[in-house]
Amino acid sequence: MKTMISYGVAVLALAAGIGGAQALTLDEVKSAGYIQAATANEVPYGYMKEDGTAAGIGPDVAIAVLKRMGVNEVNWTVTPFGTLIPGLKARRFAFAAAEQNISPERCKQVAFTEPNSSYGEGLLVKKGNPKKLTTYADIAKDPSLKVAVVSGANNIDFLRAVGVKDDQIVIIQANADAPATVQSRVDAYAATELTVSKLAEGSEAVEQVRPFTDPIVDGKPVRNYGGFAFRLEDKELHDAFNKALVEFRKTEDYQKILTSYGLSAESIKAAAAKNVADLCAGK
Amino acid sequence: MMYGYAWDTSTPLTFALSILPILGIGLLVTLQAAAVGYAIALVLGLVLALLRRSKIKIISWTVAGFTEFVRDTPLLVQLFFLYYVLPDFGIILPAFMTGALALGLQYSAYTSEVYRAGIDAVPRGQWEAATALNLTRRQTYRDIVVPQMIPRIVPALGNYLVSMLKETPVLSVVTVLDMLGLANMIGERTFEYLVPLSMVGLIFLPMTLICSALIFLVERALPKSGIPLR
Amino acid sequence: MTWTQYLAPLLKGAQVTVMISLASITIGALLAFAAGIARTSSNRIISGIAFVYIVLFRGTPLLVQLFWFYYALPLIGVSFDPITTGIMTLSLLTGAFGAEVVRGALLAVPPTQLEAARALNFSKTYTLWHISMPQAIIEMMPSFGNLAIQNLKDTALVSLISIADLTFQAQSMRNITLDSATVYTLTLLGYFIIALCLMLIVRFIEMKLRRGPAFPRSAHS
């Protein structure tokens, strides 16, 4: 009964808020006492633990940064990766913390912060790597091979860039479906190196391809840079978070969080070396 | 760019027209899935209906329970069940077949009820006359019962075909690239959902209306007294 | 994790499912009466609007409607939270199907009743609510029962717009435990049990209506 009443109130409040697309400011967040955030279920970048709290590279850093800004409570929603940007634009949450790759197309839709992490690509295959794959281009060489990607992820762009055909690509809704899909319906799953290594951890049926060569796109090996995404119109909130993030990156706690999830010291340095303006311009 | 067709997001109209070929490919998948699913539903439903009339109580009760269970549980969960559980038992069907099978299974529960009602609607006198004339069970069904049953069950069966067409988008959840799956993919790549999703709705609307109209015509064309099967 | 540990999260999801189902059945019933009566109205505009609404929602798939309200509508500035979107879409769908049931039942009231009402100088509104409706409602109940079950099954789709209903929880559990068979079997049983309860409620309402004072047949027996 209480939930019904609270939903009723929420509906009325929302109805009152339609049409008034005002930007969310830091003061509003502070007076509300909490901020609404989203992540996709992808270990280790951002995921929901069994007890309902969020963890991962994105959430852990976000929580620390927000504390420095004076926001102590973060409400997490888990939403499919492909719906992070649409959901953000639809005002369902204030920012996305899933370490999405900062790409020129995405920069047109949302405002990214400075990069938080950097990572390469990877392939998940059946145990023993029966098709002997070492890079994305190997899939293009054999048109009978099938590869899966998560809906909304930009691995599909890299696959296409190295020649994989559309009918070889299977789109799955969630990262967690990948091991089952690789076991029975596709030959490989294309995702970031860390995602793949976490999925392969302790599995009898699937493994990470090692050694793996990053796909070459536009003459250079692909490197992804993950960041937090805010709405374009929430400039003040975005700038405040960005400033606090850049400060936080200089601390030891930041290093500790990233290395605890498996990122190497080089990848952390690489993330700090790039800035978001260049990445959005495609450099 | 998808399946070789590039889209043009400059205006909503050019966007809509440029994704039409892509959605057309999805439409084919939708129609195929519905066709296969419907075929499964028609056959499986008949089997279930006949088993339900069995004199052996255990068979008829089990079938009754199973049919009711399938009727009252969501297609989505049944689909997930087939998609994830079958491989665990070594049965690896392609996603499309899994989807068609799920559709066929859920709708067989409906069609079996239609068949049952149809068989029950044939007047008792017909059964008695058949016995009096010493017709075998097979002859009774083939020449007396089924021909009279068909005109009565066509409306209901036709409605279920239209319903099934409208449930095919659920298959997009298990990687089947039907119209909705493709529209979502286009939406994700362009961040423009309004046009693709509206197009899917606008394609479904006339499709279901035409389908309903066709069924109505078939209904009208059938003779009320029954169709001889020989 | 043993299967008994799946029950708690699934139960939480079942609560959400029941809440959404009851809310959308109720609102859907109201919409059904509104649209069904509108369809029998002699006012062309009202009847036309109801007609468009019914055809639109009966002729397009629920999943497309859900995604449209959830992803497409926000792009023109109108955005509701997931639960509101889910309840709203399901209500509109159930209302559209229910409207046809209401209309059919109203049309099935014997014309002699309507003629007698005219002869007795009852106003159209009085005729509708005191003569036609009581007789029509009994006709509607079995179909409404079916629509209620259909609504329950349709709620499973809201898991695809991030609502933590029974199906959503089942997916979460499956992702964590990879025990598809047990998780989905429990989920299916959960829906089946809720469906049986729904059927009992509908049967109960039907019984109450049959014995109610507005039921005219007892006057003629």
XYZ file of C-alpha atoms in Angstrom:
734
model
C 0.000 0.000 0.000
C 2.784 2.377 0.937
C 4.605 1.654 -2.295
C 1.451 2.411 -4.269
C 1.034 5.747 -2.529
C 4.656 6.651 -2.977
C 4.472 5.715 -6.644
C 1.361 7.818 -6.942
C 3.172 10.774 -5.442
C 6.164 10.127 -7.658
C 3.911 10.100 -10.696
C 2.394 13.442 -9.722
C 5.808 14.897 -8.991
C 7.122 13.674 -12.304
C 4.060 14.916 -14.108
C 4.775 18.284 -12.596
C 8.324 18.057 -13.824
C 7.594 17.216 -17.460
C 8.349 19.875 -19.972
C 10.528 21.782 -17.557
C 13.872 20.409 -18.727
C 15.955 22.466 -16.378
C 19.535 21.526 -15.771
C 20.375 19.651 -12.602
C 22.750 21.618 -10.408
C 25.088 20.577 -7.629
C 23.063 22.597 -5.126
C 19.909 20.714 -6.047
C 21.721 17.422 -5.584
C 23.097 18.511 -2.220
C 19.702 19.653 -0.982
C 18.091 16.414 -2.148
C 20.774 14.591 -0.215
C 21.455 11.979 -2.868
C 22.312 11.568 -6.527
C 20.895 9.017 -8.979
C 23.544 7.102 -10.921
C 23.541 4.215 -13.367
C 25.859 1.445 -14.329
C 25.626 -1.565 -16.625
C 26.270 -4.997 -15.215
C 29.812 -5.463 -16.449
C 32.446 -6.704 -14.082
C 34.843 -4.944 -13.299
C 33.797 -1.598 -14.744
C 30.541 -1.302 -12.843
C 28.180 -3.909 -11.454
C 25.664 -4.643 -8.727
C 26.668 -6.938 -5.923
C 24.288 -9.480 -4.408
C 23.557 -7.187 -1.470
C 22.350 -4.458 -3.789
C 25.319 -2.105 -3.556
C 27.290 -1.089 -6.605
C 30.975 -1.748 -7.081
C 33.561 -1.582 -9.825
C 36.017 0.881 -11.285
C 33.331 3.409 -12.175
C 31.152 3.257 -9.063
C 34.023 3.131 -6.584
C 35.716 6.195 -8.091
C 32.383 7.999 -8.449
C 31.458 7.421 -4.814
C 34.865 8.727 -3.665
C 34.694 11.774 -5.933
C 31.127 12.595 -4.869
C 32.138 12.403 -1.222
C 34.732 15.074 -1.916
C 31.981 17.180 -3.476
C 29.832 16.801 -0.392
C 27.352 14.262 -1.780
C 27.315 11.224 0.449
C 24.468 9.141 -0.900
C 24.413 7.588 -4.336
C 21.417 5.580 -5.587
C 22.407 3.075 -8.218
C 20.337 1.733 -11.094
C 21.530 -1.155 -13.198
C 20.484 -0.797 -16.784
C 21.557 -2.558 -20.001
C 24.699 -1.017 -21.461
C 22.979 0.138 -24.628
C 20.410 2.101 -22.612
C 22.896 4.151 -20.564
C 22.980 7.109 -22.901
C 19.269 7.102 -23.796
C 18.429 6.730 -20.120
C 20.720 9.606 -19.214
C 19.129 11.825 -21.826
C 15.687 10.818 -20.588
C 16.642 12.154 -17.133
C 16.328 8.762 -15.484
C 19.615 9.299 -13.676
C 22.147 12.097 -13.239
C 25.205 10.345 -14.647
C 26.478 7.031 -15.950
C 29.454 5.300 -14.357
C 30.170 2.357 -16.614
C 33.550 3.425 -18.007
C 32.056 3.897 -21.447
C 34.618 4.521 -24.118
C 34.854 8.233 -24.936
C 34.135 8.337 -28.663
C 33.293 11.240 -30.992
C 29.739 9.923 -31.623
C 29.023 9.580 -27.920
C 30.488 13.038 -27.210
C 27.759 14.499 -29.419
C 25.111 12.986 -27.132
C 26.582 13.378 -23.647
C 29.264 15.306 -21.782
C 32.120 13.058 -20.693
C 34.534 13.773 -17.874
C 38.274 13.382 -18.229
C 39.157 9.741 -18.810
C 39.063 7.555 -15.734
C 40.620 4.381 -17.079
C 42.055 2.976 -20.255
C 41.766 -0.543 -21.565
C 42.334 -2.673 -24.622
C 40.209 -5.281 -26.337
C 39.842 -8.994 -25.765
C 38.112 -12.142 -26.976
C 36.335 -14.822 -24.970
C 36.344 -18.258 -26.608
C 35.553 -21.865 -25.783
C 38.137 -23.633 -23.636
C 41.120 -24.620 -25.730
C 40.450 -21.917 -28.351
C 39.396 -24.465 -30.988
C 39.246 -21.881 -33.762
C 42.717 -20.577 -32.880
C 41.679 -16.927 -32.761
C 44.222 -14.288 -31.740
C 42.633 -11.078 -32.924
C 39.397 -9.657 -34.340
C 40.725 -9.889 -37.888
C 40.869 -13.700 -37.572
C 37.076 -13.737 -37.365
C 36.837 -11.757 -40.580
C 39.067 -14.325 -42.320
C 36.498 -17.119 -41.830
C 32.941 -16.048 -42.758
C 31.447 -19.064 -41.016
C 32.578 -17.815 -37.596
C 30.182 -15.937 -35.353
C 31.067 -13.373 -32.715
C 28.868 -11.837 -30.036
C 28.931 -8.262 -28.727
C 26.864 -6.487 -26.117
C 24.149 -4.179 -27.397
C 25.409 -0.586 -27.460
C 29.102 -1.390 -27.033
C 31.481 -0.028 -29.612
C 33.349 -3.309 -30.085
C 30.989 -3.782 -32.996
C 32.663 -0.811 -34.719
C 36.100 -2.371 -34.309
C 34.841 -5.695 -35.620
C 33.352 -4.030 -38.668
C 36.521 -1.971 -39.200
C 38.628 -5.135 -39.513
C 36.248 -6.724 -41.962
C 33.803 -8.826 -39.933
C 30.473 -9.029 -41.759
C 27.122 -8.073 -40.216
C 25.740 -11.584 -40.443
C 28.659 -12.886 -38.387
C 27.737 -10.617 -35.476
C 25.242 -11.630 -32.799
C 24.001 -8.948 -30.412
C 23.365 -10.002 -26.840
C 21.570 -7.893 -24.278
C 23.799 -8.372 -21.277
C 27.460 -9.056 -20.621
C 26.460 -11.855 -18.252
C 24.913 -13.802 -21.140
C 28.302 -14.033 -22.840
C 29.734 -17.277 -21.413
C 26.543 -19.220 -22.187
C 26.407 -17.696 -25.663
C 30.049 -18.547 -26.391
C 29.533 -22.114 -25.222
C 26.656 -22.901 -27.478
C 25.885 -20.312 -30.132
C 28.924 -18.293 -31.181
C 32.637 -18.842 -31.556
C 33.769 -15.783 -29.607
C 32.650 -12.783 -27.563
C 34.289 -9.437 -28.231
C 34.660 -7.096 -25.270
C 37.363 -5.297 -23.332
C 40.328 -7.242 -22.016
C 39.280 -6.871 -18.401
C 35.672 -7.877 -19.053
C 36.838 -11.004 -20.805
C 39.369 -11.896 -18.142
C 36.726 -11.564 -15.415
C 34.263 -13.727 -17.326
C 36.920 -16.368 -17.913
C 38.036 -16.400 -14.276
C 37.367 -19.810 -12.795
C 35.407 -21.035 -15.784
C 35.774 -24.560 -17.067
C 34.093 -23.856 -20.350
C 35.423 -20.561 -21.633
C 38.796 -18.824 -21.653
C 40.392 -15.532 -22.562
C 42.401 -15.500 -25.763
C 46.081 -15.116 -24.901
C 48.131 -13.755 -26.529
C 45.730 -11.226 -28.036
C 46.502 -8.462 -30.470
C 44.407 -5.315 -30.323
C 42.586 -4.646 -33.587
C 44.221 -2.101 -35.846
C 41.807 0.664 -36.790
C 42.919 3.696 -38.833
C 46.491 2.517 -38.693
C 46.873 2.253 -34.945
C 45.966 -0.383 -32.357
C 42.705 0.391 -30.578
C 42.882 1.794 -27.089
C 39.710 2.678 -25.170
C 39.369 5.441 -22.613
C 36.504 5.143 -20.172
C 34.822 8.108 -18.526
C 31.723 9.258 -16.665
C 28.860 10.627 -18.730
C 26.649 13.600 -17.824
C 23.882 15.322 -19.720
C 25.056 18.088 -22.052
C 22.813 20.640 -20.331
C 24.013 19.797 -16.789
C 27.189 21.790 -17.373
C 27.641 23.016 -13.797
C 27.283 19.539 -12.304
C 29.574 18.059 -14.934
C 32.287 20.676 -14.362
C 32.141 20.278 -10.578
C 32.459 16.496 -10.844
C 35.243 16.783 -13.423
C 37.267 19.118 -11.221
C 36.924 16.794 -8.233
C 37.800 13.788 -10.418
C 40.991 15.382 -11.694
C 41.989 16.170 -8.098
C 41.168 12.648 -6.980
C 43.256 11.142 -9.768
C 46.373 12.507 -8.121
C 45.747 10.601 -4.897
C 46.921 7.191 -3.789
C 43.382 5.996 -3.101
C 42.625 6.374 -6.799
C 45.585 4.219 -7.766
C 44.536 1.639 -5.200
C 40.992 1.373 -6.552
C 42.081 0.890 -10.145
C 44.825 -1.617 -9.465
C 42.552 -3.612 -7.192
C 40.325 -4.283 -10.187
C 43.187 -5.497 -12.337
C 44.213 -2.409 -14.256
C 47.944 -2.072 -14.776
C 50.018 0.984 -13.773
C 50.686 1.679 -17.472
C 47.010 1.785 -18.324
C 46.396 4.237 -15.454
C 49.204 6.473 -16.767
C 47.816 6.172 -20.275
C 44.390 7.351 -19.083
C 45.906 10.369 -17.367
C 47.884 11.258 -20.464
C 44.794 11.793 -22.623
C 42.248 14.554 -22.275
C 38.578 14.391 -23.096
C 38.633 17.234 -25.649
C 41.104 15.325 -27.834
C 39.189 12.073 -27.498
C 35.918 13.709 -28.503
C 37.636 15.161 -31.535
C 38.794 11.702 -32.475
C 42.489 12.117 -31.748
C 25.026 1.264 -41.872
C 23.497 -2.183 -41.624
C 23.095 -5.031 -44.105
C 24.634 -2.723 -46.633
C 21.988 0.004 -46.254
C 23.176 3.355 -44.930
C 20.748 5.656 -43.180
C 20.285 9.369 -43.458
C 19.415 11.112 -40.224
C 19.107 14.610 -41.673
C 15.336 14.818 -41.400
C 12.857 12.452 -39.804
C 11.348 11.661 -43.195
C 14.663 10.788 -44.862
C 15.577 8.768 -41.781
C 12.314 6.871 -41.942
C 12.638 6.142 -45.649
C 16.291 5.128 -45.436
C 15.719 2.542 -42.725
C 12.756 1.029 -44.539
C 14.856 -1.619 -46.347
C 16.515 -2.615 -43.074
C 13.163 -2.930 -41.333
C 11.960 -4.881 -44.338
C 14.580 -7.528 -43.642
C 13.327 -7.619 -40.083
C 9.766 -7.961 -41.323
C 10.758 -11.116 -43.207
C 12.145 -12.576 -40.018
C 8.965 -11.615 -38.161
C 6.764 -13.301 -40.763
C 8.924 -16.418 -40.863
C 8.945 -16.747 -37.088
C 5.160 -16.364 -36.976
C 4.698 -18.892 -39.788
C 6.840 -21.561 -38.155
C 5.402 -20.856 -34.721
C 1.849 -21.039 -36.017
C 2.492 -24.317 -37.789
C 3.862 -25.779 -34.562
C 0.877 -24.413 -32.622
C -1.654 -25.915 -35.036
C -0.117 -29.374 -34.972
C 0.835 -29.491 -31.293
C -2.541 -28.047 -30.295
C -4.362 -30.792 -32.141
C -2.206 -33.437 -30.474
C -2.914 -31.947 -27.064
C -6.647 -31.694 -27.764
C -6.886 -35.331 -28.809
C -4.796 -36.510 -25.853
C -7.086 -34.593 -23.564
C -10.005 -36.678 -24.813
C -8.180 -39.859 -23.930
C -10.075 -42.325 -21.774
C -6.989 -42.859 -19.605
C -7.411 -40.359 -16.760
C -3.706 -39.918 -16.102
C -3.016 -38.818 -19.657
C -5.975 -36.478 -19.904
C -5.298 -34.873 -16.524
C -1.564 -34.417 -17.161
C -2.261 -32.845 -20.521
C -4.958 -30.638 -18.986
C -2.566 -29.478 -16.275
C 0.253 -28.889 -18.718
C -1.971 -26.920 -21.080
C -3.294 -24.731 -18.268
C 0.250 -24.146 -16.996
C 1.503 -23.032 -20.398
C -1.563 -20.841 -20.928
C -1.184 -18.976 -17.662
C 2.547 -18.286 -17.704
C 4.282 -15.557 -19.717
C 5.746 -16.220 -23.151
C 8.878 -14.276 -22.197
C 9.738 -16.587 -19.319
C 8.972 -19.681 -21.394
C 11.249 -18.278 -24.076
C 14.072 -17.694 -21.598
C 13.544 -21.201 -20.284
C 13.913 -22.785 -23.711
C 16.774 -20.510 -24.723
C 18.935 -21.093 -21.648
C 17.900 -24.500 -20.377
C 17.881 -26.559 -23.569
C 21.629 -26.040 -24.208
C 22.274 -27.285 -20.678
C 20.742 -30.571 -21.834
C 22.712 -30.619 -25.037
C 19.904 -29.392 -27.305
C 21.355 -26.375 -29.039
C 18.799 -24.807 -31.334
C 19.514 -21.598 -33.230
C 17.872 -18.567 -31.616
C 15.252 -18.317 -34.372
C 14.082 -21.916 -33.902
C 14.035 -21.473 -30.132
C 11.834 -18.430 -30.587
C 9.504 -20.155 -33.030
C 9.290 -23.147 -30.713
C 8.396 -20.921 -27.759
C 5.666 -19.227 -29.796
C 4.367 -22.573 -30.987
C 4.325 -23.997 -27.484
C 2.476 -21.095 -25.886
C -0.081 -20.898 -28.662
C -0.598 -24.655 -28.793
C -2.175 -24.260 -25.358
C -4.663 -21.830 -26.900
C -5.290 -23.811 -30.086
C -5.879 -27.016 -28.158
C -8.753 -25.259 -26.366
C -10.131 -24.109 -29.703
C -9.963 -27.628 -31.108
C -11.631 -29.002 -27.968
C -14.438 -26.497 -28.164
C -14.792 -27.229 -31.854
C -15.042 -30.965 -31.342
C -17.477 -30.535 -28.478
C -19.629 -28.238 -30.608
C -20.382 -30.940 -33.109
C -23.869 -32.108 -32.132
C -24.143 -35.382 -30.230
C -26.542 -36.597 -32.855
C -23.747 -36.683 -35.384
C -21.649 -38.963 -33.166
C -24.609 -41.234 -32.517
C -25.516 -41.420 -36.191
C -21.931 -42.313 -37.009
C -22.032 -45.165 -34.484
C -25.370 -46.308 -35.868
C -23.898 -46.381 -39.361
C -20.981 -48.503 -38.132
C -18.347 -45.961 -39.109
C -14.898 -46.501 -37.637
C -13.451 -43.882 -35.326
C -11.156 -42.752 -38.096
C -13.985 -42.390 -40.593
C -16.097 -40.549 -38.033
C -13.395 -37.976 -37.419
C -12.359 -37.616 -41.024
C -15.738 -37.468 -42.690
C -18.159 -36.213 -40.050
C -16.532 -34.385 -37.159
C -13.558 -32.539 -38.623
C -15.345 -31.130 -41.683
C -18.018 -29.621 -39.453
C -15.445 -28.431 -36.977
C -13.326 -26.408 -39.370
C -15.683 -23.493 -40.118
C -16.375 -23.095 -36.417
C -12.735 -22.899 -35.360
C -11.421 -20.689 -38.153
C -12.338 -17.365 -36.458
C -10.637 -18.252 -33.193
C -7.597 -19.776 -34.869
C -7.337 -16.738 -37.108
C -7.372 -14.393 -34.118
C -4.544 -16.345 -32.574
C -2.506 -15.936 -35.739
C -2.868 -12.169 -35.465
C -1.968 -12.324 -31.766
C 1.089 -14.369 -32.533
C 2.252 -11.854 -35.123
C 2.066 -9.221 -32.426
C 4.065 -11.325 -29.981
C 6.994 -11.978 -32.317
C 8.892 -8.841 -31.153
C 9.515 -10.644 -27.879
C 11.963 -12.853 -29.770
C 14.292 -9.857 -30.155
C 15.226 -10.392 -26.527
C 17.044 -13.610 -27.407
C 19.071 -12.140 -30.264
C 16.563 -12.783 -33.049
C 16.872 -9.822 -35.413
C 13.237 -9.120 -36.146
C 11.843 -5.649 -36.840
C 12.004 -4.530 -33.218
C 15.507 -5.914 -32.730
C 16.730 -4.020 -35.772
C 14.913 -0.852 -34.736
C 16.602 -1.022 -31.336
C 19.975 -1.538 -32.969
C 19.431 1.478 -35.196
C 18.325 3.445 -32.149
C 21.447 2.519 -30.257
C 23.793 3.507 -33.038
C 22.085 6.786 -33.882
C 20.580 7.601 -30.449
C 17.404 8.400 -32.341
C 14.691 6.005 -31.163
C 11.591 7.932 -32.128
C 11.683 7.254 -35.846
C 12.717 3.573 -35.823
C 10.261 2.567 -33.094
C 7.398 4.541 -34.621
C 8.115 2.926 -37.983
C 7.856 -0.535 -36.453
C 4.492 0.338 -34.944
C 3.323 1.856 -38.212
C 4.287 -1.293 -40.097
C 2.576 -3.605 -37.630
C -0.692 -1.708 -37.665
C -1.683 -2.264 -41.305
C -0.184 -5.751 -41.162
C -2.505 -6.863 -38.357
C -5.474 -5.117 -39.942
C -4.878 -6.814 -43.287
C -4.405 -10.145 -41.554
C -7.668 -9.741 -39.650
C -9.449 -8.758 -42.850
C -8.101 -11.820 -44.665
C -9.271 -14.085 -41.860
C -12.711 -12.495 -41.998
C -12.862 -13.193 -45.730
C -11.808 -16.808 -45.227
C -14.450 -17.137 -42.526
C -17.117 -15.836 -44.870
C -16.028 -18.064 -47.720
C -16.312 -21.253 -45.729
C -19.623 -23.094 -46.018
C -21.438 -23.203 -42.695
C -22.312 -26.830 -42.982
C -18.753 -27.982 -43.192
C -15.994 -28.754 -45.644
C -15.792 -32.240 -47.066
C -12.280 -33.571 -46.761
C -12.527 -35.981 -49.655
C 23.269 -21.120 -3.537
C 20.537 -23.648 -2.944
C 17.195 -23.175 -4.560
C 15.570 -21.996 -1.345
C 17.856 -18.978 -1.436
C 16.362 -17.982 -4.772
C 12.961 -17.550 -3.167
C 13.586 -14.260 -1.342
C 14.607 -12.168 -4.364
C 11.965 -13.861 -6.525
C 9.342 -13.035 -3.919
C 10.383 -9.388 -4.007
C 9.939 -9.460 -7.745
C 6.575 -11.168 -7.423
C 5.366 -8.324 -5.209
C 6.238 -5.813 -7.909
C 4.541 -7.972 -10.527
C 1.323 -8.222 -8.517
C 1.343 -4.489 -7.814
C 1.816 -3.571 -11.449
C -0.765 -6.112 -12.584
C -3.465 -4.998 -10.144
C -2.816 -1.321 -10.872
C -2.956 -1.751 -14.626
C -5.993 -4.063 -14.505
C -7.880 -1.489 -12.426
C -6.951 1.488 -14.569
C -7.436 -0.642 -17.669
C -10.939 -1.554 -16.546
C -11.799 2.128 -16.111
C -10.393 2.896 -19.566
C -12.306 -0.069 -20.984
C -15.611 1.221 -19.685
C -14.848 4.739 -20.838
C -13.823 3.683 -24.323
C -16.450 0.945 -24.646
C -19.269 3.299 -23.731
C -17.769 5.981 -25.953
C -17.899 3.547 -28.836
C -21.637 3.038 -28.415
C -22.211 6.760 -28.220
C -24.081 8.439 -31.021
C -21.605 11.327 -30.912
C -19.320 10.693 -33.891
C -16.295 12.485 -32.460
C -16.307 10.624 -29.154
C -16.894 7.339 -30.884
C -14.138 8.120 -33.374
C -11.543 8.973 -30.747
C -12.318 5.765 -28.900
C -12.099 3.854 -32.180
C -8.644 5.227 -32.969
C -7.420 4.467 -29.460
C -8.719 0.898 -29.613
C -7.345 0.151 -33.076
C -3.963 1.690 -32.256
C -3.394 -0.303 -29.100
C -4.913 -3.547 -30.336
C -3.059 -3.425 -33.636
C 0.480 -2.872 -32.373
C 2.643 -5.162 -30.243
C 2.913 -4.468 -26.519
C 6.701 -4.601 -26.549
C 6.840 -1.970 -29.278
C 4.449 0.194 -27.234
C 6.578 -0.224 -24.107
C 9.821 0.662 -25.849
C 8.146 3.562 -27.596
C 6.906 5.093 -24.348
C 10.193 4.355 -22.605
C 12.800 5.298 -25.236
C 11.090 7.345 -27.912
C 8.808 9.615 -25.916
C 11.604 11.101 -23.758
C 13.204 12.365 -26.933
C 10.312 14.810 -27.297
C 10.552 15.833 -23.674
C 7.969 13.582 -22.016
C 9.632 11.118 -19.673
C 8.125 9.000 -16.923
C 9.899 6.666 -14.550
C 9.918 2.990 -15.511
C 7.098 1.864 -13.219
C 4.765 4.624 -14.355
C 5.589 3.871 -17.971
C 4.917 0.193 -17.420
C 1.607 0.660 -15.632
C 0.497 3.288 -18.136
C 1.256 1.155 -21.189
C -0.321 -1.973 -19.735
C -3.425 -0.032 -18.695
C -3.813 1.415 -22.176
C -3.478 -2.039 -23.721
C -5.866 -3.770 -21.331
C -8.241 -0.838 -21.741
C -8.248 -1.188 -25.523
C -9.024 -4.919 -25.407
C -11.484 -4.426 -22.569
C -13.296 -1.730 -24.518
C -14.273 -4.268 -27.146
C -15.556 -6.595 -24.434
C -17.606 -3.795 -22.866
C -18.963 -2.720 -26.223
C -19.848 -6.276 -27.200
C -21.615 -6.899 -23.911
C -23.562 -3.633 -24.131
C -24.667 -4.479 -27.651
C -25.756 -7.913 -26.460
C -28.354 -6.458 -24.127
C -31.705 -7.466 -25.660
C -33.174 -4.603 -27.707
C -36.497 -5.163 -25.967
C -34.919 -3.871 -22.765
C -33.896 -0.658 -24.489
C -37.336 -0.269 -26.063
C -39.025 -0.760 -22.698
C -36.714 1.835 -21.201
C -37.678 4.321 -23.886
C -41.331 3.573 -23.347
C -40.918 4.291 -19.663
C -39.228 7.608 -20.513
C -35.883 6.741 -18.936
C -33.060 9.034 -19.999
C -30.210 7.561 -22.010
C -27.843 7.850 -19.070
C -30.267 6.171 -16.706
C -30.853 3.390 -19.225
C -27.134 2.875 -19.608
C -26.279 2.652 -15.952
C -29.402 1.024 -14.511
C -30.654 -1.213 -17.315
C -27.892 -2.053 -19.793
C -24.845 -2.125 -17.527
C -26.087 -4.565 -14.879
C -27.019 -7.069 -17.549
C -23.883 -6.436 -19.553
C -21.488 -6.800 -16.642
C -22.314 -10.455 -16.161
C -21.591 -11.043 -19.841
C -18.254 -9.311 -19.515
C -16.870 -11.237 -16.581
C -15.482 -14.341 -18.292
C -13.749 -12.212 -20.915
C -12.446 -9.859 -18.245
C -11.065 -12.878 -16.465
C -9.114 -13.810 -19.573
C -7.908 -10.240 -19.980
C -6.713 -10.220 -16.378
C -4.619 -13.343 -16.945
C -3.309 -11.889 -20.204
C -2.377 -8.709 -18.317
C -0.454 -10.735 -15.749
C 1.520 -12.435 -18.496
C 2.144 -9.094 -20.183
C 3.677 -7.656 -17.001
C 6.673 -9.906 -17.639
C 7.663 -7.577 -20.474
C 8.186 -4.622 -18.121
C 11.325 -6.382 -16.922
C 12.772 -5.224 -20.235
C 12.403 -1.571 -19.219
C 14.368 -2.073 -16.009
C 11.477 -2.735 -13.650
C 12.521 -5.205 -10.943
C 9.564 -7.532 -11.345
C 9.546 -11.328 -11.084
C 11.095 -11.879 -14.523
C 13.789 -9.261 -13.871
C 14.728 -10.929 -10.604
C 14.774 -14.283 -12.344
C 17.227 -12.916 -14.894
C 19.424 -11.495 -12.109
C 19.389 -14.797 -10.275
C 20.239 -16.678 -13.413
C 23.145 -14.353 -14.145
C 24.557 -14.904 -10.687
C 23.946 -18.626 -10.332
C 23.831 -19.839 -13.952
C 21.209 -22.334 -12.739
C 18.705 -21.596 -15.500
C 16.477 -24.638 -15.029
C 15.686 -24.110 -11.345
C 15.363 -20.343 -11.538
C 13.008 -20.331 -14.504
C 10.947 -23.229 -13.205
C 10.409 -21.379 -9.933
C 9.516 -18.243 -11.875
C 6.978 -20.057 -14.027
C 5.440 -21.612 -10.923
C 5.296 -18.160 -9.356
C 3.353 -16.746 -12.281
C 1.082 -19.776 -12.313
C 0.228 -19.350 -8.648
C -0.488 -15.641 -9.113
C -2.660 -16.512 -12.122
C -4.674 -19.000 -10.106
C -5.235 -16.363 -7.418
C -6.354 -13.888 -10.068
C -8.797 -16.426 -11.452
C -10.231 -17.014 -7.999
C -10.707 -13.276 -7.492
C -12.480 -12.930 -10.834
C -14.674 -15.945 -10.061
C -15.539 -14.401 -6.695
C -16.500 -11.077 -8.259
C -18.595 -12.909 -10.826
C -20.430 -14.787 -8.077
C -21.105 -11.612 -6.153
C -22.500 -9.955 -9.231
C -24.797 -12.853 -9.961
C -26.428 -12.569 -6.591
C -26.447 -8.757 -6.518
C -29.595 -6.681 -6.257
C -29.042 -5.123 -9.686
C -29.287 -8.463 -11.368
C -32.628 -8.365 -13.121
C -33.178 -12.007 -13.889
C -34.383 -12.759 -10.372
C -37.283 -10.381 -11.020
C -38.512 -12.569 -13.838
C -38.032 -15.967 -12.252
